[in-house]
Short mmCIF file of C-alpha atoms in Angstrom, two decimals:
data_model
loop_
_atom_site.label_atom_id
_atom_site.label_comp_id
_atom_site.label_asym_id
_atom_site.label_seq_id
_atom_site.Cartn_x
_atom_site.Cartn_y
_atom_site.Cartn_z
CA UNK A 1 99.18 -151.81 13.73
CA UNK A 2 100.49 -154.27 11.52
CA UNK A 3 99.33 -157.28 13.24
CA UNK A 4 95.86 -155.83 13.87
CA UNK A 5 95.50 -155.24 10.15
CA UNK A 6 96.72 -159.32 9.41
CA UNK A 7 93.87 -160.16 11.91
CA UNK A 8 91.11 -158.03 10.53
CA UNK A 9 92.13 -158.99 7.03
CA UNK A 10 91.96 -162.81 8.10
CA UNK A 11 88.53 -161.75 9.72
CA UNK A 12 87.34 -160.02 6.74
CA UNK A 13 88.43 -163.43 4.25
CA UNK A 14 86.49 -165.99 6.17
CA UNK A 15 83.15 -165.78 4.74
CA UNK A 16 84.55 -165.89 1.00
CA UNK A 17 87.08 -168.33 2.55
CA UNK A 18 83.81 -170.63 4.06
CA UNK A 19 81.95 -170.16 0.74
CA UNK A 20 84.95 -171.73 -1.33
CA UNK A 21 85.13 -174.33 1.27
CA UNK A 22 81.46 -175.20 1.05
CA UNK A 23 81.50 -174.94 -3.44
CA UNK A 24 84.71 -177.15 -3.57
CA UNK A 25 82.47 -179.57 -1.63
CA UNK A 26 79.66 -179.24 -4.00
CA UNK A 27 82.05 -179.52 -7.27
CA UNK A 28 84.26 -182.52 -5.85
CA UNK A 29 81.60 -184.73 -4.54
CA UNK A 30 81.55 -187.84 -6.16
CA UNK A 31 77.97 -188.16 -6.30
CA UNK A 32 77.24 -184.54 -8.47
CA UNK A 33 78.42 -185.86 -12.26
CA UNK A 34 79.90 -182.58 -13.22
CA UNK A 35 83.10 -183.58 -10.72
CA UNK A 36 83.86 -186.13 -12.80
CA UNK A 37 84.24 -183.46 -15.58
CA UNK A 38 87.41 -181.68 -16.23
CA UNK A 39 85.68 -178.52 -15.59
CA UNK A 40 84.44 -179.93 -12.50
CA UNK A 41 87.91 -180.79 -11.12
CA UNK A 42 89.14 -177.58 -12.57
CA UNK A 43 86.31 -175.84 -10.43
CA UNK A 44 87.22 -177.61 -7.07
CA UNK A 45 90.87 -177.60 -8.08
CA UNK A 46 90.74 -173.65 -7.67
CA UNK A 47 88.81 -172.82 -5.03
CA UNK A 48 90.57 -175.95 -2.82
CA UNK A 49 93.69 -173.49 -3.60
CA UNK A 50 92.09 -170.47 -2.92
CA UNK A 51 90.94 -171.61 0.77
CA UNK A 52 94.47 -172.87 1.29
CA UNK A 53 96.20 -169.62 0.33
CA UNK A 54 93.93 -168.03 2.25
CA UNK A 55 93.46 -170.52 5.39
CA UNK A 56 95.24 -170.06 8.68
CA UNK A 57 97.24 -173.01 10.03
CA UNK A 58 97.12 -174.90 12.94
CA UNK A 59 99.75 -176.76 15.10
CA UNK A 60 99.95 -180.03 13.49
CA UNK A 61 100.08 -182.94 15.66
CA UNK A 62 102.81 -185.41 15.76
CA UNK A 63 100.40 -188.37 14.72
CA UNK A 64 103.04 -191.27 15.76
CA UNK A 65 101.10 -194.10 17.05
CA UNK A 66 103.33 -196.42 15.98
CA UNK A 67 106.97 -198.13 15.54
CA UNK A 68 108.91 -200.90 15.03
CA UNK A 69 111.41 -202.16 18.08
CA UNK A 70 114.13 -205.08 17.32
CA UNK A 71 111.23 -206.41 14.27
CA UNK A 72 107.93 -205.95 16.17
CA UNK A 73 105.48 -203.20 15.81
CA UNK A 74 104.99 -201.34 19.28
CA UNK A 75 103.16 -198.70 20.71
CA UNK A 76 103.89 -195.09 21.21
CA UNK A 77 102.19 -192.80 23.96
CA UNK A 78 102.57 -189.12 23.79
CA UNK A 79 103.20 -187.55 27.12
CA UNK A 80 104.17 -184.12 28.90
CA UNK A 81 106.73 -185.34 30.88
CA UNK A 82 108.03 -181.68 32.27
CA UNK A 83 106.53 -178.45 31.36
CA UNK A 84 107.10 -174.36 31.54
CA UNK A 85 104.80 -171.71 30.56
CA UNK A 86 106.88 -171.07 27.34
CA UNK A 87 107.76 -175.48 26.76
CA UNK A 88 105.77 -178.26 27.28
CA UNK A 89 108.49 -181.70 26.92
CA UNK A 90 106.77 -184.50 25.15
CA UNK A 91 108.34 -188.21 25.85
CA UNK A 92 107.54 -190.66 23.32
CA UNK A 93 106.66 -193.74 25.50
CA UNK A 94 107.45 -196.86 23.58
CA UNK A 95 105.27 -200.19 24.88
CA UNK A 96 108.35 -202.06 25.09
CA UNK A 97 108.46 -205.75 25.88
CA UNK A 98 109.04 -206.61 30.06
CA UNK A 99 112.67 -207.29 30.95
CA UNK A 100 113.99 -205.65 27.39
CA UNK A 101 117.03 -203.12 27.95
CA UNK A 102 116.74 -199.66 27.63
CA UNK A 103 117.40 -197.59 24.88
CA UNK A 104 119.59 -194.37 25.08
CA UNK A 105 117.60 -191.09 25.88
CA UNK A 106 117.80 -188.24 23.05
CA UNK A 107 116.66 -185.32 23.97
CA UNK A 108 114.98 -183.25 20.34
CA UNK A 109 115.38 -179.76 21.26
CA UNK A 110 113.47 -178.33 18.42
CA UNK A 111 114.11 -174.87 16.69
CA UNK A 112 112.14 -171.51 18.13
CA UNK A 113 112.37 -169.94 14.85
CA UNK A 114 108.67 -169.84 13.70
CA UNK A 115 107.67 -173.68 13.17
CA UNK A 116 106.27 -176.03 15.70
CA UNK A 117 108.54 -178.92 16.98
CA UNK A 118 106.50 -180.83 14.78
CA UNK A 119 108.43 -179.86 11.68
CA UNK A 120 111.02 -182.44 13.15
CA UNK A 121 108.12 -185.18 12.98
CA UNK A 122 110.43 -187.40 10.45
CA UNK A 123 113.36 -186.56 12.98
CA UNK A 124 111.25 -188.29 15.77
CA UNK A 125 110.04 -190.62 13.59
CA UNK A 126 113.27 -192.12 12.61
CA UNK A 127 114.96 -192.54 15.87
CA UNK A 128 112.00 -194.12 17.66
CA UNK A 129 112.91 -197.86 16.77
CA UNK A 130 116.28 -197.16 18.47
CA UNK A 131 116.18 -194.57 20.64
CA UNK A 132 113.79 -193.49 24.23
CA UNK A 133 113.05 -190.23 22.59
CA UNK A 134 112.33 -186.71 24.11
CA UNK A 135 111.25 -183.34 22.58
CA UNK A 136 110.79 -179.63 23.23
CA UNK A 137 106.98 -178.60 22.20
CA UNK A 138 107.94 -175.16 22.36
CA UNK A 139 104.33 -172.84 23.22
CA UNK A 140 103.16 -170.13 20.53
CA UNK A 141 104.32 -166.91 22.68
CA UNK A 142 100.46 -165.40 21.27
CA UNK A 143 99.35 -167.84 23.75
CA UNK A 144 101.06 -167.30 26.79
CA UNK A 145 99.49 -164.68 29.06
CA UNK A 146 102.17 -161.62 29.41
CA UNK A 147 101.59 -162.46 33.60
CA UNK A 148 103.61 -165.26 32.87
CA UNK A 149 106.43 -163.10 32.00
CA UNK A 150 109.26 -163.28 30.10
CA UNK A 151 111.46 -165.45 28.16
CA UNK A 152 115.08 -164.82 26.83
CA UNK A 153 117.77 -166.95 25.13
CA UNK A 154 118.93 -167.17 29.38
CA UNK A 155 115.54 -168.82 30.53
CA UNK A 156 116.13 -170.88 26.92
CA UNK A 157 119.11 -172.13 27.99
CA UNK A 158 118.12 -172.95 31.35
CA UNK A 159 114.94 -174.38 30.33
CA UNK A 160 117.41 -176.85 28.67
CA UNK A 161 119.58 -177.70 31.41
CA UNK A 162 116.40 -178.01 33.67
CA UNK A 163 115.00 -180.61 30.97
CA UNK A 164 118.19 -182.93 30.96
CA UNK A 165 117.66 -182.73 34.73
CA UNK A 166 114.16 -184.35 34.22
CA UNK A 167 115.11 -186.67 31.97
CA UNK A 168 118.26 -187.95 34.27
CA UNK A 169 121.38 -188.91 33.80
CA UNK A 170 123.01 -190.17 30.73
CA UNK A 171 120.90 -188.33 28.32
CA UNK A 172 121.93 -187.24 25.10
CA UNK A 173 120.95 -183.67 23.21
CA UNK A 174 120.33 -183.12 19.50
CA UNK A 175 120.17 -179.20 18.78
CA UNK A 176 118.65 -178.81 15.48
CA UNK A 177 119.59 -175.12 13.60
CA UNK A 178 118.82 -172.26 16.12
CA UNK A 179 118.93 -174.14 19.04
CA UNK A 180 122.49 -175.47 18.28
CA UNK A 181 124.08 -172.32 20.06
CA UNK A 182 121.46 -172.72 23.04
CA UNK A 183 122.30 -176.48 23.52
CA UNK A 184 126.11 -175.83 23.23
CA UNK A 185 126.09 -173.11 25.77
CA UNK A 186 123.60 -174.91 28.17
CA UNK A 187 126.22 -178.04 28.12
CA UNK A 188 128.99 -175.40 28.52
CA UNK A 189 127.23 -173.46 31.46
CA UNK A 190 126.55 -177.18 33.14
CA UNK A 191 130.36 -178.32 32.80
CA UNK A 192 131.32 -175.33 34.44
CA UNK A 193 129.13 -175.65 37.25
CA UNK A 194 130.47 -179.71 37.33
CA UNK A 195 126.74 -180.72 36.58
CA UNK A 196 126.22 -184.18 37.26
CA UNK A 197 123.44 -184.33 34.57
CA UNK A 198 125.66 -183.03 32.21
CA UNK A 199 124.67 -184.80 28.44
CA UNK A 200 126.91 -187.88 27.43
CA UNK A 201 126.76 -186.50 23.82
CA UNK A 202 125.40 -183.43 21.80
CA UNK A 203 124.74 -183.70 18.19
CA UNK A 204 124.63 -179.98 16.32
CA UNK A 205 122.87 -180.39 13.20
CA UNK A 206 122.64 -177.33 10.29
CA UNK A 207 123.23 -175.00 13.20
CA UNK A 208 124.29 -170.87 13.39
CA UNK A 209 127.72 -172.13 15.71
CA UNK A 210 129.35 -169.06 13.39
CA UNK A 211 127.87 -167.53 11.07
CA UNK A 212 130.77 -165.69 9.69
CA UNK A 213 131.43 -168.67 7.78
CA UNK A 214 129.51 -168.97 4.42
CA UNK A 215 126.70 -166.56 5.03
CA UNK A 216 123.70 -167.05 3.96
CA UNK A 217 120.82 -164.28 2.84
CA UNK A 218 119.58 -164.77 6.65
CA UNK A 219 123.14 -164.04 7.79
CA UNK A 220 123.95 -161.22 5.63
CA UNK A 221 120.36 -159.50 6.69
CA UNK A 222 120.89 -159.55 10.23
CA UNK A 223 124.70 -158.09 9.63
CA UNK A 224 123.40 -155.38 7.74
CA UNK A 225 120.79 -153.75 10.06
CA UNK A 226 121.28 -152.84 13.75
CA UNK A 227 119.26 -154.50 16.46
CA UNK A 228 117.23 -151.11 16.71
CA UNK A 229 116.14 -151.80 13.12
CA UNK A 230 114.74 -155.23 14.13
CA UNK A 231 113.28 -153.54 17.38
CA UNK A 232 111.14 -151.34 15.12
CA UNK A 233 110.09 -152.93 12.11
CA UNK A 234 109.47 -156.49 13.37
CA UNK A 235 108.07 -156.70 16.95
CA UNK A 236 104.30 -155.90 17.04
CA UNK A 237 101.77 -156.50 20.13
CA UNK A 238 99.75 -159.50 20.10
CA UNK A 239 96.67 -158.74 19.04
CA UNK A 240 93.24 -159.12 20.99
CA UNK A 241 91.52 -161.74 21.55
CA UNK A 242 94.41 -163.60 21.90
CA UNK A 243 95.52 -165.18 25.37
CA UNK A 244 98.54 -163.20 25.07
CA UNK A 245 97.19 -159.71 24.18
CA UNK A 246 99.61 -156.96 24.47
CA UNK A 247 102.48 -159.41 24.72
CA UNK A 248 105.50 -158.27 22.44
CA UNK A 249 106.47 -160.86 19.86
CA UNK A 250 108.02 -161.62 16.02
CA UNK A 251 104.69 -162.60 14.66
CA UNK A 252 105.11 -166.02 12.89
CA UNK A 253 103.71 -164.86 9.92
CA UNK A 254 106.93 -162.19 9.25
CA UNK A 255 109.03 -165.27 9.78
CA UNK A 256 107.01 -167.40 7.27
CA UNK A 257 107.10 -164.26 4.57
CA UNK A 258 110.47 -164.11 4.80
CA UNK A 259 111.34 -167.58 4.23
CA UNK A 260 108.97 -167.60 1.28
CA UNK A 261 110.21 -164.90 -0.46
CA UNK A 262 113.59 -166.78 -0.51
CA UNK A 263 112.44 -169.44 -2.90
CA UNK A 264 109.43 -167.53 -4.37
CA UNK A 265 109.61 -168.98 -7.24
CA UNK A 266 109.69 -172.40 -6.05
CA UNK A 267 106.65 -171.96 -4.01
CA UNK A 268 104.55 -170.85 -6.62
CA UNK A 269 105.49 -173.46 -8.95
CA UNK A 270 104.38 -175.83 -6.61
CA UNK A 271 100.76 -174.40 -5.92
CA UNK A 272 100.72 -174.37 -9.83
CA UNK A 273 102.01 -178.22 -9.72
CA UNK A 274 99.02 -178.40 -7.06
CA UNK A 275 96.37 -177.45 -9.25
CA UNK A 276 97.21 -179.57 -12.03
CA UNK A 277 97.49 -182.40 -9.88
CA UNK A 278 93.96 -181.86 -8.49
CA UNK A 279 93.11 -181.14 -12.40
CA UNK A 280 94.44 -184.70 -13.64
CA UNK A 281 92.93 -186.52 -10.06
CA UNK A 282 96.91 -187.46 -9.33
CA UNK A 283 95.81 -187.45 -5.63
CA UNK A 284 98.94 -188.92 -4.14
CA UNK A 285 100.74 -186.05 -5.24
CA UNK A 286 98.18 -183.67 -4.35
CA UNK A 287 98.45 -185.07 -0.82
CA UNK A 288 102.23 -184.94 -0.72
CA UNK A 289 101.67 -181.38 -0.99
CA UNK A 290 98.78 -181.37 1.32
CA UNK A 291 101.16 -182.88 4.11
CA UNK A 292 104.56 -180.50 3.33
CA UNK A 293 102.60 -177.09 3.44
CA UNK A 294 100.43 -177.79 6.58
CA UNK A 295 103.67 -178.14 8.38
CA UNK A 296 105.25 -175.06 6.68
CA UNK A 297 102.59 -172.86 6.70
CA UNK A 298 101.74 -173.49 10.55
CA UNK A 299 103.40 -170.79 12.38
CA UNK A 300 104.24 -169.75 16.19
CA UNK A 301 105.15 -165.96 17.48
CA UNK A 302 108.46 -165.54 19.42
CA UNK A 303 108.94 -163.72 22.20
CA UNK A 304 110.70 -160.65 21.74
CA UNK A 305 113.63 -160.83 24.24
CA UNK A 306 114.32 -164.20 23.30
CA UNK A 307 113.97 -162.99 19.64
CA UNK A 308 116.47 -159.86 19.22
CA UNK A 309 118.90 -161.19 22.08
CA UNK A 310 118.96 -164.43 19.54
CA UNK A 311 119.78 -161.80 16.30
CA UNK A 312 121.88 -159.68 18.44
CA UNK A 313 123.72 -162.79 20.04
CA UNK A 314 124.27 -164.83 17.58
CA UNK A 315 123.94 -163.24 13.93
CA UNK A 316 125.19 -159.65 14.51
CA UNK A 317 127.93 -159.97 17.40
CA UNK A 318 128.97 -163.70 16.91
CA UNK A 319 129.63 -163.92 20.40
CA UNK A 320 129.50 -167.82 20.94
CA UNK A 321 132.58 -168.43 18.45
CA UNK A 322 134.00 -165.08 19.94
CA UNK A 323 134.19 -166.60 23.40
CA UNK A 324 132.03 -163.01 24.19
CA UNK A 325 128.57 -165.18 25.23
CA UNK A 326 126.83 -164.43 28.52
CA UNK A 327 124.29 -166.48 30.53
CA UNK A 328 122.96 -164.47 33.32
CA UNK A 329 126.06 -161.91 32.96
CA UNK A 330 128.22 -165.13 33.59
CA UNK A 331 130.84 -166.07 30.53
CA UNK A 332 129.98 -169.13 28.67
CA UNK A 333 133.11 -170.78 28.09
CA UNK A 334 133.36 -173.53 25.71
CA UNK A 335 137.00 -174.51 26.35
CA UNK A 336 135.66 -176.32 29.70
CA UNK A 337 133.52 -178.72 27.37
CA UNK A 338 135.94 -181.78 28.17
CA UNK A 339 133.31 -185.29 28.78
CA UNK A 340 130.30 -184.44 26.99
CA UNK A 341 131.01 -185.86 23.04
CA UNK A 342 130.27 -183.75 20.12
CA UNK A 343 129.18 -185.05 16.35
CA UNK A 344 128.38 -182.06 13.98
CA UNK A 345 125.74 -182.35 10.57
CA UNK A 346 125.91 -180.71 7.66
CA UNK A 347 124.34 -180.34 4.61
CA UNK A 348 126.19 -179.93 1.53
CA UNK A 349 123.06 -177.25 0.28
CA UNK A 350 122.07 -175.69 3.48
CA UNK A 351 120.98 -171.86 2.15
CA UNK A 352 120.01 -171.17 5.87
CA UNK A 353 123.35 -172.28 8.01
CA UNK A 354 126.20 -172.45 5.61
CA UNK A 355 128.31 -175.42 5.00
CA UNK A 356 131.18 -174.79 7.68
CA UNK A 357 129.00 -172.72 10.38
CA UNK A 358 128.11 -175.87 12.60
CA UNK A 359 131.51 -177.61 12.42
CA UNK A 360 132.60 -174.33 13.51
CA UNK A 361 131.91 -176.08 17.16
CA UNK A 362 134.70 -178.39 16.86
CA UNK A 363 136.99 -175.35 16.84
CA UNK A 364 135.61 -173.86 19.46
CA UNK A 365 135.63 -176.93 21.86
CA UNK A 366 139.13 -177.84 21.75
CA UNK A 367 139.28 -179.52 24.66
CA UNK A 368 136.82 -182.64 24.05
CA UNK A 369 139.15 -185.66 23.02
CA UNK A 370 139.79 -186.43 19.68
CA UNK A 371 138.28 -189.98 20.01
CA UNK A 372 135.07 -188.21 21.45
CA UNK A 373 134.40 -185.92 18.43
CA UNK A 374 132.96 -186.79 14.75
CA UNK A 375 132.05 -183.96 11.49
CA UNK A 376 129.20 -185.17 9.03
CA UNK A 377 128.54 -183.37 5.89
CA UNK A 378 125.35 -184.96 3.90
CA UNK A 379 125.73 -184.41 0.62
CA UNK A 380 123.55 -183.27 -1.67
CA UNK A 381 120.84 -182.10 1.29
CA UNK A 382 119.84 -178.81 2.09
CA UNK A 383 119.12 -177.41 5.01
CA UNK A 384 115.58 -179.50 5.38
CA UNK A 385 117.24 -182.92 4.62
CA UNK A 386 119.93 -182.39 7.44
CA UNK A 387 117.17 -183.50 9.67
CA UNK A 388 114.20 -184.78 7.29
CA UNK A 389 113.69 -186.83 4.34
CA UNK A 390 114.96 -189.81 2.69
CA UNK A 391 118.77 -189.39 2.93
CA UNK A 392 118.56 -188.05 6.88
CA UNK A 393 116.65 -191.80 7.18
CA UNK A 394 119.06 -193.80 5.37
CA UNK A 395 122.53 -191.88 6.16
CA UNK A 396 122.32 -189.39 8.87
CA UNK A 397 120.10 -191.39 11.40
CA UNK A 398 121.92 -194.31 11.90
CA UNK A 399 124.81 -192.10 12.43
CA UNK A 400 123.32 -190.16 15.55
CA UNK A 401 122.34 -193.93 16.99
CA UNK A 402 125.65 -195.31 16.56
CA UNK A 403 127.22 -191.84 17.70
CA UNK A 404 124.75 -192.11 20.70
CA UNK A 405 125.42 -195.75 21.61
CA UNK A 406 129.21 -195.39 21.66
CA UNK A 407 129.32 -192.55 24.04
CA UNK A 408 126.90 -193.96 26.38
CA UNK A 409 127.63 -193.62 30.17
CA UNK A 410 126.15 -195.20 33.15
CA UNK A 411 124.14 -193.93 35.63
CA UNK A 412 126.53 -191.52 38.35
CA UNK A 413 126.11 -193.42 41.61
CA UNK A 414 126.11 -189.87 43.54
CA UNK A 415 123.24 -188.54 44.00
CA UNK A 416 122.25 -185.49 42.23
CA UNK A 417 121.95 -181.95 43.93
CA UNK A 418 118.95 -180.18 42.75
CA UNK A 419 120.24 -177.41 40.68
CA UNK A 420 118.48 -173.56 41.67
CA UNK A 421 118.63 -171.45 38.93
CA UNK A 422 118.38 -167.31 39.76
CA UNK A 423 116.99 -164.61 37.32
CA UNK A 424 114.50 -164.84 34.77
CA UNK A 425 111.33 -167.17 34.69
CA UNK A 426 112.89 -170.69 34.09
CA UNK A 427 113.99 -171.35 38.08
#
């Protein structure tokens, strides 16, 4: 009854929630005198906080209108290019000039572990000017009808393949933290099978490859409970009215607690930071923190197949590095991972996949030439800045391009044979 009680508790906050909304209005209009007072500000300062503490987050949109190609400012078109009850997969359209060559095609698959793909905005953002870009826009699992089914780390996997088969040939795939282990078996699974859409390249960045390596507090609290534990204490029902009543799922909202209480501390320093910004009318960095926490504070539910056959798969049996993973009771064998290139991120700070757990992959793909493979550790990032931020923009970035650009391939002049996929809801 947890989740029932977060709803009704939400429910019972929102006329409190609406009054601070509407007094913060009153005290920080410019045209009542007393907000130019520091009691004023001090007055809208708290109850702008309160209503934010207490508010319930949307999915943030991508908002990229804009970038610049070879110097010139072009336009950007969001589209749904292929979609899945569980995965929408938004192209960036550039507005390229006529008779310009193409760039290469990166497909973004974006992590399922509580946060929209829209935390990897910057990611998108800074491979636009050189790259055709693609991304997963994984669906809330609240929102999905339970008619539609299921969905498992299998249909994730597939639902991978299936995208690089929409996008065609050529394509490269960047697997940012969970999804590294997905996108490393789905390139495995489609080598064995002699896939003709099989990826030209694969970048892992701050992913769980093996997380016997440097745990983390996320590693070492999966190790230490059984997947039964998990079954019990963390998958709920989906609450009514939402489209996806009765359908089991991790609610977001455990995920987001958890991370939280990880840097406690940290967060509450910077709602305290907040206040005094709003106090002293330092709006730029009031909005800077505006910006971060609607991103980290909007949430998604997961599934729960796809939820405890990820904790049981990868942080409790290590089965990927073990050469033990299945897909669809089929092995997934790395070792036959011989033309698709591999470059691995780090981040010197990562406190969620340890420094050592992605370039774990280069271990356990022994077979990809030596001339095809590349390790990056970013110093002085953690786990954020492997993919966001300042140093991903100026050093990590250009890295993926150039990795990208080398290991291009052409087009396969035989036609492709369309690929059925048995089991499970992604086929």
């Amino acid at each position: 009854m947890f989740y029932q009680f977060y709803e009704m508790n939400h429910a019972a906050m929102a006329p409190v929630r609406a009054a601070a909304d509407a007094m913060h209005f009153f005290y920080s209009n410019p045209l009542n005198p007393f907000s130019h007072t520091t009691m004023g500000r001090t007055l809208s300062a708290g109850l702008e906080v309160f209503e934010r503490v207490t508010r319930r987050y949307g999915k943030p949109a991508f908002d990229l209108p804009f970038t610049t190609v070879d110097g010139e400012t072009v336009e950007v078109t969001e589209e749904i290019v292929w979609n899945k009850p569980f995965c929408n997969l938004l192209h960036f359209r550039r507005d390229l000039p006529a008779g310009r060559a193409p760039d290469q095609k990166i497909l973004i698959v974006a992590p399922m572990s509580g946060h929209y793909a829209t935390l990897l905005r910057g990611t998108v953002e800074a491979l636009l000017p050189s790259a055709d870009v693609y991304i997963t826009d994984w669906i809330d699992a609240r929102m999905v009808p339970i008619t539609d089914g299921r969905f498992d780390l299998d249909d994730y996997i597939d639902y991978i393949i299936e995208m690089l088969h929409a996008i065609g040939p050529g394509a490269h795939v960047i697997g940012v933290c969970q999804p590294s282990v997905p996108v490393l078996a789905a390139v495995a699974v489609m080598e064995s099978q002699r896939d003709s859409m099989v990826p030209a390249s694969m970048i892992l960045m701050g992913g769980p490859i093996d997380t016997r390596i440097n745990p983390t507090a996320v590693n070492k609290l999966a190790e230490k409970h059984p997947i039964e534990w998990f079954r019990d204490n963390v998958i709920m029902n989906v609450p009514w009215p939402h489209t996806g009543f009765m359908r089991r799922v991790y609610p977001g909202f455990l995920q987001l607690s958890g991370f939280m209480s990880m840097n406690l501390d940290r967060h509450v320093s910077a709602h305290k930071e907040f206040f005094q910004h709003l106090v002293k009318n330092d709006g730029e960095s009031a909005e800077k923190h505006r910006e971060f926490y609607d991103e980290y504070l909007a949430v998604m539910d997961l599934t729960e197949e796809f939820y405890l056959q990820t904790v049981d798969t990868v942080f409790i049996k290590h089965s990927l590095p073990k050469g033990e993973m299945m897909h669809r009771n089929v092995p997934v064998d790395t070792k036959l991972i011989h033309q698709v290139a591999l470059l691995t991120v780090e981040g010197e700070n990562d406190d969620i996949s340890g420094l050592g757990q992605t370039n774990a992959a280069q271990t356990i793909c022994p077979n990809i030439p030596d001339d095809m493979r590349l390790h990056y550790m970013q110093p002085d990032v953690g786990h954020y800045g492997v993919f966001n931020g300042s140093r991903f923009r100026r050093e990590i970035a250009p890295r993926i391009v150039a990795f990208t650009q080398k290991h291009a391939k052409s087009a396969p002049k035989k036609t492709p044979v369309k690929r059925v996929i048995k089991g499970g809801k992604a086929g």
